[in-house]
């Protein structure tokens, strides 16, 4: 990990120090995804079978997961894993149900009622990766808020293994949270199928979930097409920023850094501290722990583009964090709660030495589908609101129009929109009001 002393850098060097690994939107990737989307749009299920054979090395008979496959998956899973999935789902539901938007009705003037009503997005598509490691937790994170929102149809795509089956834990989690239909399709072709529909896969209104560069590019392309589908958020590689003081346990700090570094070679981890000694100890501990990890080679690649940043104070550490806008922010400092008010941009915050980022990934109750690549400056993580449309409703009685009609007419006249003005003044005249 590269060592940086923040106060020796000028503004340009600071921007460079906080730069993410370049996201791959090379022309070759863009064209490749365009070709996959076109193939799925033109050839439907036949394209899905051909692409699954090419990329996932499997021959698909049926594209949709059958009831028998769900039953077999249930039978294969260890009871303790099924119990853990149910336990995590319950906590995720507890938090997301409490945090869900509520209808609003308010009188903004006498006789003027304005409401906000909530309606679920009709059909949503969830993508659960299963490349180097299947992610049943993502099925929980995406499926629980969709169920709370009341989406009428929830479909899920996840890549098939070489034998043409999906990961058993992913299937169990999907069934547990009420996903209606699951398809054994991965990659950009899955995104295309859910965005445009095939003979088997229904067309969805909005797509959710993380993925590799091909999935990310496909989501961006279908969201830019009026005939495609909306998406949850732009995405980039997973990342974490840890703020630690001299009292932090370097073993814990290193473990938190590596928990993100092992996601993939393009992940990024950053440690910010006013303590040079802590930075030294954490760096040594990272090297020691990484050597023992099954995915240590992947983590090493991520660490090569990660940072150790020395600052003058915890206040300056927060400034660095807000500039970076991390997906995950971990506060391993003595008075961690005191720093929370200073957090302006982060996907999710983990407070104190006993709150590893891993609990948010799995079962604290918050969501792990979060904005990355600096998008935490303007986007939020997945919630029930992500699956809903918020519609405003207004209703006036005659007294209400008398109360706010003149204001409306004046503003319409200022904008030289005479038809707008007359839509009000004609009604006021019918009520005997002359402006």
Tab-separated table of C-alpha atoms in Angstrom:
chain	number	residue	atom	x	y	z
A	1	UNK	CA	0.000	0.000	0.000
A	2	UNK	CA	1.366	3.399	-1.004
A	3	UNK	CA	2.231	5.700	1.920
A	4	UNK	CA	1.166	9.355	1.632
A	5	UNK	CA	1.570	12.362	3.931
A	6	UNK	CA	-1.495	14.448	3.117
A	7	UNK	CA	-0.168	17.871	4.051
A	8	UNK	CA	2.809	17.578	1.699
A	9	UNK	CA	0.486	17.355	-1.309
A	10	UNK	CA	-0.942	20.157	-3.430
A	11	UNK	CA	-4.531	19.995	-4.690
A	12	UNK	CA	-3.654	18.119	-7.875
A	13	UNK	CA	-1.613	15.555	-5.961
A	14	UNK	CA	-4.446	15.105	-3.466
A	15	UNK	CA	-6.874	14.359	-6.281
A	16	UNK	CA	-4.415	11.826	-7.664
A	17	UNK	CA	-3.993	10.245	-4.232
A	18	UNK	CA	-7.755	9.680	-3.968
A	19	UNK	CA	-8.247	8.544	-7.557
A	20	UNK	CA	-10.017	5.237	-8.046
A	21	UNK	CA	-8.661	2.497	-10.297
A	22	UNK	CA	-9.786	3.364	-13.802
A	23	UNK	CA	-13.150	1.834	-14.582
A	24	UNK	CA	-13.052	-0.140	-17.754
A	25	UNK	CA	-15.306	1.418	-20.358
A	26	UNK	CA	-12.836	0.801	-23.146
A	27	UNK	CA	-14.178	0.727	-26.683
A	28	UNK	CA	-13.743	-3.042	-26.816
A	29	UNK	CA	-15.876	-3.563	-23.708
A	30	UNK	CA	-18.515	-1.110	-24.883
A	31	UNK	CA	-18.783	-2.749	-28.282
A	32	UNK	CA	-18.829	-6.229	-26.756
A	33	UNK	CA	-21.732	-5.324	-24.497
A	34	UNK	CA	-23.577	-3.660	-27.371
A	35	UNK	CA	-23.255	-6.897	-29.359
A	36	UNK	CA	-24.534	-9.002	-26.464
A	37	UNK	CA	-27.528	-6.715	-25.934
A	38	UNK	CA	-28.321	-6.756	-29.654
A	39	UNK	CA	-28.092	-10.554	-29.750
A	40	UNK	CA	-30.491	-10.939	-26.829
A	41	UNK	CA	-32.941	-8.417	-28.280
A	42	UNK	CA	-32.893	-10.117	-31.675
A	43	UNK	CA	-32.694	-13.788	-30.692
A	44	UNK	CA	-34.121	-13.994	-27.174
A	45	UNK	CA	-33.696	-17.317	-25.391
A	46	UNK	CA	-31.532	-18.750	-28.167
A	47	UNK	CA	-29.007	-15.985	-27.548
A	48	UNK	CA	-29.103	-16.613	-23.799
A	49	UNK	CA	-28.304	-20.289	-24.345
A	50	UNK	CA	-25.487	-19.534	-26.774
A	51	UNK	CA	-23.955	-16.860	-24.549
A	52	UNK	CA	-24.215	-19.055	-21.444
A	53	UNK	CA	-22.339	-21.772	-23.300
A	54	UNK	CA	-19.676	-19.297	-24.406
A	55	UNK	CA	-19.128	-17.432	-21.142
A	56	UNK	CA	-20.352	-19.737	-18.367
A	57	UNK	CA	-19.390	-22.995	-20.119
A	58	UNK	CA	-22.765	-24.556	-19.466
A	59	UNK	CA	-25.526	-25.950	-21.635
A	60	UNK	CA	-28.915	-24.708	-20.463
A	61	UNK	CA	-31.957	-26.855	-21.033
A	62	UNK	CA	-34.496	-24.753	-19.147
A	63	UNK	CA	-33.591	-21.116	-18.479
A	64	UNK	CA	-35.923	-20.716	-15.517
A	65	UNK	CA	-35.202	-22.478	-12.231
A	66	UNK	CA	-37.815	-25.155	-11.611
A	67	UNK	CA	-39.622	-26.055	-8.405
A	68	UNK	CA	-37.632	-29.274	-8.343
A	69	UNK	CA	-34.386	-27.316	-8.394
A	70	UNK	CA	-35.534	-25.156	-5.488
A	71	UNK	CA	-36.433	-28.318	-3.555
A	72	UNK	CA	-33.053	-29.897	-4.312
A	73	UNK	CA	-31.231	-26.731	-3.240
A	74	UNK	CA	-33.129	-26.708	0.049
A	75	UNK	CA	-32.193	-30.330	0.690
A	76	UNK	CA	-28.485	-29.749	0.015
A	77	UNK	CA	-27.995	-26.766	2.302
A	78	UNK	CA	-26.709	-27.240	5.827
A	79	UNK	CA	-29.315	-26.388	8.484
A	80	UNK	CA	-27.012	-23.789	10.070
A	81	UNK	CA	-26.671	-21.918	6.754
A	82	UNK	CA	-30.424	-21.905	6.230
A	83	UNK	CA	-30.874	-20.618	9.761
A	84	UNK	CA	-28.299	-17.870	9.163
A	85	UNK	CA	-30.051	-16.790	5.952
A	86	UNK	CA	-33.397	-16.599	7.751
A	87	UNK	CA	-31.844	-14.726	10.675
A	88	UNK	CA	-30.200	-12.183	8.362
A	89	UNK	CA	-33.382	-11.731	6.340
A	90	UNK	CA	-35.356	-10.986	9.507
A	91	UNK	CA	-32.966	-8.237	10.603
A	92	UNK	CA	-32.833	-6.725	7.125
A	93	UNK	CA	-36.622	-6.663	7.109
A	94	UNK	CA	-36.794	-5.062	10.567
A	95	UNK	CA	-34.574	-2.160	9.526
A	96	UNK	CA	-35.958	-1.623	6.034
A	97	UNK	CA	-39.571	-1.748	7.176
A	98	UNK	CA	-38.855	0.877	9.843
A	99	UNK	CA	-36.984	3.081	7.362
A	100	UNK	CA	-39.545	2.810	4.551
A	101	UNK	CA	-41.148	6.029	3.260
A	102	UNK	CA	-44.605	6.803	4.583
A	103	UNK	CA	-47.580	8.490	2.896
A	104	UNK	CA	-47.991	12.197	3.673
A	105	UNK	CA	-51.101	14.381	3.708
A	106	UNK	CA	-50.893	18.062	4.663
A	107	UNK	CA	-52.991	21.196	4.242
A	108	UNK	CA	-50.687	23.848	2.804
A	109	UNK	CA	-53.465	26.486	2.992
A	110	UNK	CA	-57.126	26.519	3.953
A	111	UNK	CA	-58.886	24.302	1.437
A	112	UNK	CA	-55.610	23.081	-0.156
A	113	UNK	CA	-54.599	19.482	0.526
A	114	UNK	CA	-51.362	18.012	-0.836
A	115	UNK	CA	-50.483	14.352	-0.469
A	116	UNK	CA	-47.687	11.950	-1.280
A	117	UNK	CA	-48.843	8.452	-2.126
A	118	UNK	CA	-46.588	5.449	-2.650
A	119	UNK	CA	-46.844	2.866	-5.392
A	120	UNK	CA	-44.519	-0.089	-5.978
A	121	UNK	CA	-42.619	-0.436	-9.230
A	122	UNK	CA	-44.552	-3.126	-11.047
A	123	UNK	CA	-41.817	-5.553	-12.113
A	124	UNK	CA	-38.216	-5.424	-10.946
A	125	UNK	CA	-35.182	-7.441	-11.970
A	126	UNK	CA	-32.489	-8.417	-9.492
A	127	UNK	CA	-28.974	-9.470	-10.463
A	128	UNK	CA	-26.983	-11.673	-8.094
A	129	UNK	CA	-23.353	-12.305	-9.125
A	130	UNK	CA	-21.850	-15.766	-8.827
A	131	UNK	CA	-18.495	-15.496	-10.553
A	132	UNK	CA	-15.543	-16.146	-8.270
A	133	UNK	CA	-17.946	-16.437	-5.323
A	134	UNK	CA	-21.757	-16.746	-5.187
A	135	UNK	CA	-23.500	-14.037	-3.151
A	136	UNK	CA	-26.695	-15.242	-1.455
A	137	UNK	CA	-26.466	-12.152	0.765
A	138	UNK	CA	-27.139	-10.002	-2.287
A	139	UNK	CA	-30.366	-11.905	-2.904
A	140	UNK	CA	-31.400	-10.933	0.622
A	141	UNK	CA	-30.364	-7.298	0.255
A	142	UNK	CA	-32.266	-6.896	-3.006
A	143	UNK	CA	-35.234	-9.152	-2.298
A	144	UNK	CA	-36.280	-7.972	1.174
A	145	UNK	CA	-36.925	-4.288	0.300
A	146	UNK	CA	-38.658	-5.337	-2.929
A	147	UNK	CA	-41.044	-7.475	-0.884
A	148	UNK	CA	-41.699	-4.680	1.618
A	149	UNK	CA	-42.348	-2.226	-1.218
A	150	UNK	CA	-44.957	-4.597	-2.634
A	151	UNK	CA	-43.541	-5.066	-6.139
A	152	UNK	CA	-45.995	-7.208	-8.054
A	153	UNK	CA	-43.346	-9.332	-9.731
A	154	UNK	CA	-39.740	-9.811	-8.648
A	155	UNK	CA	-37.434	-11.742	-10.971
A	156	UNK	CA	-33.817	-12.663	-10.349
A	157	UNK	CA	-30.961	-13.665	-12.628
A	158	UNK	CA	-27.800	-15.408	-11.460
A	159	UNK	CA	-25.183	-17.244	-13.533
A	160	UNK	CA	-25.385	-21.011	-13.857
A	161	UNK	CA	-22.492	-23.294	-12.996
A	162	UNK	CA	-20.939	-25.649	-15.512
A	163	UNK	CA	-23.570	-28.284	-14.699
A	164	UNK	CA	-26.394	-25.867	-15.534
A	165	UNK	CA	-27.544	-25.289	-11.948
A	166	UNK	CA	-27.521	-22.194	-9.760
A	167	UNK	CA	-25.863	-21.906	-6.376
A	168	UNK	CA	-28.066	-23.558	-3.760
A	169	UNK	CA	-27.703	-20.775	-1.189
A	170	UNK	CA	-28.702	-18.137	-3.746
A	171	UNK	CA	-31.811	-20.159	-4.619
A	172	UNK	CA	-32.728	-20.685	-0.982
A	173	UNK	CA	-32.290	-16.985	-0.190
A	174	UNK	CA	-34.351	-15.980	-3.220
A	175	UNK	CA	-37.208	-18.268	-2.218
A	176	UNK	CA	-36.956	-17.124	1.404
A	177	UNK	CA	-37.457	-13.426	0.543
A	178	UNK	CA	-40.294	-13.993	-1.904
A	179	UNK	CA	-38.615	-13.687	-5.299
A	180	UNK	CA	-41.198	-14.905	-7.793
A	181	UNK	CA	-39.032	-16.276	-10.617
A	182	UNK	CA	-35.307	-17.080	-10.950
A	183	UNK	CA	-33.348	-17.502	-14.179
A	184	UNK	CA	-30.006	-19.234	-14.718
A	185	UNK	CA	-28.452	-16.411	-16.703
A	186	UNK	CA	-25.502	-14.171	-15.891
A	187	UNK	CA	-23.415	-11.334	-17.251
A	188	UNK	CA	-24.455	-8.631	-19.670
A	189	UNK	CA	-26.909	-11.063	-21.284
A	190	UNK	CA	-28.890	-11.266	-18.033
A	191	UNK	CA	-29.157	-7.484	-17.879
A	192	UNK	CA	-30.296	-7.376	-21.513
A	193	UNK	CA	-32.872	-10.113	-20.911
A	194	UNK	CA	-34.409	-8.322	-17.930
A	195	UNK	CA	-34.338	-4.941	-19.684
A	196	UNK	CA	-35.947	-6.020	-22.947
A	197	UNK	CA	-37.502	-9.424	-22.254
A	198	UNK	CA	-37.158	-12.779	-24.008
A	199	UNK	CA	-39.486	-15.742	-24.479
A	200	UNK	CA	-38.663	-16.851	-20.917
A	201	UNK	CA	-37.491	-13.753	-19.067
A	202	UNK	CA	-40.067	-10.999	-18.562
A	203	UNK	CA	-39.219	-7.387	-19.314
A	204	UNK	CA	-38.575	-5.423	-16.105
A	205	UNK	CA	-39.131	-1.774	-15.264
A	206	UNK	CA	-36.031	-1.340	-13.091
A	207	UNK	CA	-32.873	-3.380	-12.534
A	208	UNK	CA	-30.915	-3.793	-9.313
A	209	UNK	CA	-27.683	-5.358	-8.182
A	210	UNK	CA	-23.890	-5.337	-8.489
A	211	UNK	CA	-21.733	-7.057	-11.061
A	212	UNK	CA	-18.483	-7.051	-12.983
A	213	UNK	CA	-17.441	-4.551	-15.669
A	214	UNK	CA	-19.650	-6.253	-18.281
A	215	UNK	CA	-22.714	-6.149	-16.035
A	216	UNK	CA	-22.018	-2.533	-15.096
A	217	UNK	CA	-21.615	-1.497	-18.717
A	218	UNK	CA	-24.798	-3.327	-19.685
A	219	UNK	CA	-26.745	-1.557	-16.935
A	220	UNK	CA	-25.468	1.803	-18.115
A	221	UNK	CA	-26.399	1.046	-21.719
A	222	UNK	CA	-29.940	-0.183	-21.037
A	223	UNK	CA	-30.605	2.743	-18.684
A	224	UNK	CA	-29.594	5.189	-21.420
A	225	UNK	CA	-32.091	3.611	-23.850
A	226	UNK	CA	-35.696	4.870	-23.565
A	227	UNK	CA	-36.812	1.354	-24.494
A	228	UNK	CA	-34.574	-0.211	-21.852
A	229	UNK	CA	-34.931	-0.167	-18.067
A	230	UNK	CA	-34.052	2.118	-15.188
A	231	UNK	CA	-31.241	1.022	-12.860
A	232	UNK	CA	-30.573	1.379	-9.156
A	233	UNK	CA	-27.333	3.377	-9.427
A	234	UNK	CA	-24.054	3.609	-11.352
A	235	UNK	CA	-21.535	1.172	-9.958
A	236	UNK	CA	-17.819	0.686	-9.608
A	237	UNK	CA	-15.473	-1.651	-7.733
A	238	UNK	CA	-15.983	-2.247	-4.011
A	239	UNK	CA	-14.106	0.059	-1.631
A	240	UNK	CA	-13.547	0.948	2.015
A	241	UNK	CA	-11.973	3.878	3.838
A	242	UNK	CA	-10.923	3.369	7.443
A	243	UNK	CA	-10.253	6.255	9.824
A	244	UNK	CA	-8.170	5.063	12.782
A	245	UNK	CA	-6.408	6.765	15.661
A	246	UNK	CA	-3.399	5.701	17.735
A	247	UNK	CA	-5.651	3.667	20.049
A	248	UNK	CA	-7.046	1.521	17.213
A	249	UNK	CA	-6.228	-2.171	17.116
A	250	UNK	CA	-4.048	-2.698	14.002
A	251	UNK	CA	-5.244	-6.313	13.764
A	252	UNK	CA	-8.847	-5.126	13.416
A	253	UNK	CA	-7.860	-2.353	11.018
A	254	UNK	CA	-5.988	-4.750	8.747
A	255	UNK	CA	-8.846	-7.249	8.779
A	256	UNK	CA	-11.288	-4.543	7.705
A	257	UNK	CA	-9.033	-3.401	4.865
A	258	UNK	CA	-8.595	-6.951	3.606
A	259	UNK	CA	-12.332	-7.703	3.822
A	260	UNK	CA	-12.781	-5.341	0.897
A	261	UNK	CA	-9.488	-6.014	-0.890
A	262	UNK	CA	-10.447	-9.674	-1.349
A	263	UNK	CA	-13.533	-8.706	-3.381
A	264	UNK	CA	-11.544	-8.180	-6.558
A	265	UNK	CA	-8.299	-6.877	-8.044
A	266	UNK	CA	-9.908	-3.524	-8.850
A	267	UNK	CA	-11.200	-2.969	-5.300
A	268	UNK	CA	-9.617	-0.132	-3.347
A	269	UNK	CA	-8.909	0.262	0.363
A	270	UNK	CA	-7.675	3.411	2.107
A	271	UNK	CA	-6.472	3.884	5.672
A	272	UNK	CA	-6.385	7.451	7.015
A	273	UNK	CA	-4.799	8.222	10.383
A	274	UNK	CA	-3.041	10.988	12.302
A	275	UNK	CA	-0.828	8.285	13.849
A	276	UNK	CA	2.278	7.287	11.897
A	277	UNK	CA	2.781	4.404	14.303
A	278	UNK	CA	-0.710	3.031	13.629
A	279	UNK	CA	-0.115	3.222	9.893
A	280	UNK	CA	3.130	1.251	10.286
A	281	UNK	CA	1.533	-1.417	12.457
A	282	UNK	CA	-1.532	-1.753	10.218
A	283	UNK	CA	0.623	-2.102	7.082
A	284	UNK	CA	2.634	-4.899	8.690
A	285	UNK	CA	-0.524	-6.617	9.853
A	286	UNK	CA	-2.093	-6.370	6.382
A	287	UNK	CA	0.905	-8.167	4.897
A	288	UNK	CA	0.756	-10.871	7.571
A	289	UNK	CA	-2.994	-11.493	7.266
A	290	UNK	CA	-3.036	-11.309	3.492
A	291	UNK	CA	-0.528	-14.124	3.226
A	292	UNK	CA	-2.967	-16.428	5.016
A	293	UNK	CA	-6.057	-15.613	2.933
A	294	UNK	CA	-7.435	-18.079	0.358
A	295	UNK	CA	-8.055	-15.069	-1.898
A	296	UNK	CA	-4.747	-13.470	-0.950
A	297	UNK	CA	-3.562	-13.141	-4.549
A	298	UNK	CA	-6.681	-11.121	-5.400
A	299	UNK	CA	-6.263	-8.960	-2.302
A	300	UNK	CA	-2.617	-8.273	-3.195
A	301	UNK	CA	-3.652	-6.855	-6.549
A	302	UNK	CA	-6.153	-4.561	-4.844
A	303	UNK	CA	-3.584	-3.463	-2.258
A	304	UNK	CA	-1.227	-2.373	-5.017
A	305	UNK	CA	-3.587	0.504	-5.812
A	306	UNK	CA	-4.589	1.288	-2.248
A	307	UNK	CA	-3.360	3.984	0.132
A	308	UNK	CA	-2.061	4.720	3.632
A	309	UNK	CA	-2.649	8.419	4.282
A	310	UNK	CA	-1.150	10.294	7.213
A	311	UNK	CA	-3.067	13.400	8.293
A	312	UNK	CA	-2.666	15.943	11.090
A	313	UNK	CA	-5.941	15.269	12.913
A	314	UNK	CA	-9.150	13.276	12.927
A	315	UNK	CA	-10.943	16.376	11.626
A	316	UNK	CA	-8.650	16.333	8.610
A	317	UNK	CA	-9.220	12.589	8.242
A	318	UNK	CA	-12.941	13.330	7.898
A	319	UNK	CA	-12.180	15.947	5.253
A	320	UNK	CA	-10.259	13.326	3.272
A	321	UNK	CA	-13.098	10.841	3.651
A	322	UNK	CA	-15.728	13.326	2.479
A	323	UNK	CA	-13.602	14.142	-0.564
A	324	UNK	CA	-13.312	10.446	-1.388
A	325	UNK	CA	-16.979	9.608	-0.611
A	326	UNK	CA	-16.401	5.923	0.168
A	327	UNK	CA	-18.827	3.086	-0.289
A	328	UNK	CA	-17.928	1.895	3.234
A	329	UNK	CA	-16.534	4.164	5.964
A	330	UNK	CA	-15.180	2.572	9.136
A	331	UNK	CA	-14.493	4.754	12.193
A	332	UNK	CA	-11.989	2.933	14.420
A	333	UNK	CA	-11.294	5.751	16.869
A	334	UNK	CA	-11.731	6.190	20.611
A	335	UNK	CA	-14.794	8.454	20.379
A	336	UNK	CA	-16.139	7.146	17.097
A	337	UNK	CA	-19.710	8.333	17.589
A	338	UNK	CA	-18.420	11.930	17.825
A	339	UNK	CA	-17.224	11.749	14.210
A	340	UNK	CA	-20.554	10.672	12.724
A	341	UNK	CA	-21.969	14.206	12.545
A	342	UNK	CA	-19.044	15.192	10.346
A	343	UNK	CA	-19.712	12.498	7.751
A	344	UNK	CA	-21.156	14.103	4.616
A	345	UNK	CA	-20.698	11.468	1.908
A	346	UNK	CA	-20.541	7.704	2.459
A	347	UNK	CA	-22.602	4.706	1.451
A	348	UNK	CA	-22.617	3.152	4.924
A	349	UNK	CA	-20.767	3.985	8.155
A	350	UNK	CA	-19.416	1.494	10.705
A	351	UNK	CA	-18.864	3.030	14.134
A	352	UNK	CA	-16.275	1.811	16.603
A	353	UNK	CA	-13.868	-1.080	17.039
A	354	UNK	CA	-16.602	-3.699	17.384
A	355	UNK	CA	-18.424	-2.910	14.148
A	356	UNK	CA	-16.676	-4.663	11.249
A	357	UNK	CA	-17.871	-3.861	7.755
A	358	UNK	CA	-18.741	-7.541	7.349
A	359	UNK	CA	-21.819	-7.249	9.570
A	360	UNK	CA	-23.297	-4.717	7.159
A	361	UNK	CA	-22.531	-7.045	4.267
A	362	UNK	CA	-24.585	-9.780	5.846
A	363	UNK	CA	-26.870	-9.293	8.763
A	364	UNK	CA	-26.851	-6.055	10.779
A	365	UNK	CA	-29.972	-5.024	8.864
A	366	UNK	CA	-28.616	-2.256	6.638
A	367	UNK	CA	-28.147	-2.790	2.914
A	368	UNK	CA	-24.873	-3.733	1.258
A	369	UNK	CA	-25.824	-2.591	-2.252
A	370	UNK	CA	-24.249	0.853	-2.005
A	371	UNK	CA	-22.944	3.648	-4.230
A	372	UNK	CA	-19.299	3.211	-5.186
A	373	UNK	CA	-16.696	5.097	-7.211
A	374	UNK	CA	-17.552	8.426	-5.548
A	375	UNK	CA	-21.274	8.213	-6.298
A	376	UNK	CA	-21.947	8.418	-2.545
A	377	UNK	CA	-21.753	12.183	-3.074
A	378	UNK	CA	-25.160	12.042	-4.732
A	379	UNK	CA	-26.613	8.518	-4.428
A	380	UNK	CA	-27.843	6.402	-1.528
A	381	UNK	CA	-27.802	2.676	-0.943
A	382	UNK	CA	-30.704	0.398	-1.807
A	383	UNK	CA	-33.807	0.859	0.351
A	384	UNK	CA	-37.541	0.315	0.118
A	385	UNK	CA	-37.788	3.735	-1.574
A	386	UNK	CA	-35.652	2.375	-4.434
A	387	UNK	CA	-38.540	0.078	-5.353
A	388	UNK	CA	-41.299	2.661	-5.080
A	389	UNK	CA	-42.717	5.581	-7.010
A	390	UNK	CA	-43.661	8.605	-4.935
A	391	UNK	CA	-46.663	10.359	-6.455
A	392	UNK	CA	-47.999	13.703	-5.301
A	393	UNK	CA	-51.732	14.439	-5.213
A	394	UNK	CA	-53.390	17.814	-4.650
A	395	UNK	CA	-57.027	18.721	-4.125
A	396	UNK	CA	-58.555	22.203	-3.738
A	397	UNK	CA	-62.045	23.248	-2.724
A	398	UNK	CA	-63.395	26.682	-3.764
A	399	UNK	CA	-61.896	28.353	-0.722
A	400	UNK	CA	-58.557	26.779	-1.541
A	401	UNK	CA	-58.587	28.225	-5.056
A	402	UNK	CA	-59.570	31.604	-3.676
A	403	UNK	CA	-56.622	31.362	-1.277
A	404	UNK	CA	-53.843	30.395	-3.693
A	405	UNK	CA	-55.285	31.247	-7.116
A	406	UNK	CA	-54.025	34.872	-7.122
A	407	UNK	CA	-50.498	33.699	-6.307
A	408	UNK	CA	-50.661	31.179	-9.151
A	409	UNK	CA	-51.949	33.768	-11.624
A	410	UNK	CA	-49.232	36.265	-10.719
A	411	UNK	CA	-46.445	33.738	-11.173
A	412	UNK	CA	-47.914	32.477	-14.469
A	413	UNK	CA	-48.096	36.033	-15.783
A	414	UNK	CA	-44.469	36.631	-14.795
A	415	UNK	CA	-43.492	33.616	-16.892
A	416	UNK	CA	-45.696	34.814	-19.790
A	417	UNK	CA	-47.741	31.606	-19.758
A	418	UNK	CA	-51.188	33.045	-20.385
A	419	UNK	CA	-52.977	29.712	-20.659
A	420	UNK	CA	-51.645	28.780	-17.236
A	421	UNK	CA	-52.948	32.080	-15.838
A	422	UNK	CA	-56.357	31.746	-17.477
A	423	UNK	CA	-56.823	28.190	-16.153
A	424	UNK	CA	-56.932	29.878	-12.743
A	425	UNK	CA	-58.598	33.218	-13.461
A	426	UNK	CA	-61.537	31.655	-15.351
A	427	UNK	CA	-62.263	29.499	-12.318
A	428	UNK	CA	-61.874	32.448	-9.963
A	429	UNK	CA	-64.296	34.429	-12.129
A	430	UNK	CA	-66.820	31.586	-11.813
A	431	UNK	CA	-66.469	31.984	-8.055
A	432	UNK	CA	-67.064	35.727	-8.359
A	433	UNK	CA	-63.416	36.673	-7.808
A	434	UNK	CA	-61.907	39.290	-10.134
A	435	UNK	CA	-58.166	39.943	-10.211
